[in-house]
Amino acid sequence: MIELSHLDLSFGEGSSAQQVLSDVTFNVLDGEVFGLVGESGSGKSTVLRCIAGLYDHWTGTITVDGHPVDKNLGKEHYRKVQMVFQDPYGSLHPKRSINSALIAPLQIHKIGDEDKRINEVLDQVGLPRSSRFRYPHQLSGGQRQRVAIARALILEPQLMLLDEPTSALDVSVQAEILNLLVQIRKERHLSYVMVSHDLAVITHLCDRLAVMRQGCIEEVLSKEALLTGKMKVDYTKTLYEASRSYDRAMANQLETA
Ligand code: ADP
Ligand code: MG
């Protein structure tokens, strides 16, 4: 589904240039849930943004579903690849109703059947159809993230890029949203790349994961390798130990992807 090869990216010019991604290489298979973990600032969101086609000043190669991601990216890419951000309050316009948030992508991509599609997607994310005419501030954090997920799903993408999709939510609703994502992926046969700083959660949900540090991939490993302590890099071990006591209780509430 994704092939990413020797990706380099810097921000800024000349002496103030900061290299943010160095030689990032990994692939994601069709239907796979792939995790990206690492400390804050390690470049996880930047990798997602490159795949989404939101940056074009990188070098290397990216292909999604066999098509190169480059400067001539067509509308089709933006339909196929959808992103869900960390903070649903920030990603939804406060003055626009849920209905207009959901109708906008359909209009941009000239897709009809608006009423039917909106009702279906609200059903799928577990929101009442009546929430269509509400505004973001009238919903809870968890409900807002359900809207953001609905907005991504309404274009029937093949790939969802999930950037810490629950880290802005109360612990009590995090598992609920993660389980919803697991369920949606099973029903729609989607591929996911999921960013998290929580290795316990990622291990639970993902088939394979990449560990990032300072813009580099430290290692790519399977869930089994992680669970049986077969990581090759000490940094992964440190992250794993740190997450062990931390969010086990939450990970135990999750369904398996
Ligand atoms: P993560 O998601 O792993 O926390 P990011 O990908 O957001 O990390 O950021 C990686 C590095 O790139 C950080 O040092 C951040 O400050 C820098 N960075 C990210 N976006 C920009 C930008 N638009 N302009 C300049 N620097 C940026
Ligand atoms: Mg980030």
XYZ file of N, CA, C and O and ligand atoms in Angstrom, residues 44-45 86 163-164 195, ligand 2:
25
model
N 7.338 11.890 13.463
C 6.209 11.002 13.117
C 5.145 11.728 12.288
O 4.731 11.247 11.240
N 4.708 12.876 12.774
C 3.660 13.618 12.047
C 4.180 14.061 10.682
O 3.424 14.092 9.705
N -4.772 14.728 15.760
C -4.780 14.542 17.201
C -5.935 15.277 17.886
O -6.608 14.735 18.746
N -3.025 10.318 13.303
C -1.946 10.972 14.057
C -2.355 11.153 15.517
O -3.031 12.113 15.849
N -1.943 10.248 16.361
C -2.306 10.257 17.783
C -3.796 10.531 17.943
O -4.195 11.506 18.591
N 0.034 6.721 14.428
C 1.099 7.310 15.230
C 0.683 7.339 16.686
O -0.466 7.688 17.001
Mg 3.207 14.608 16.036
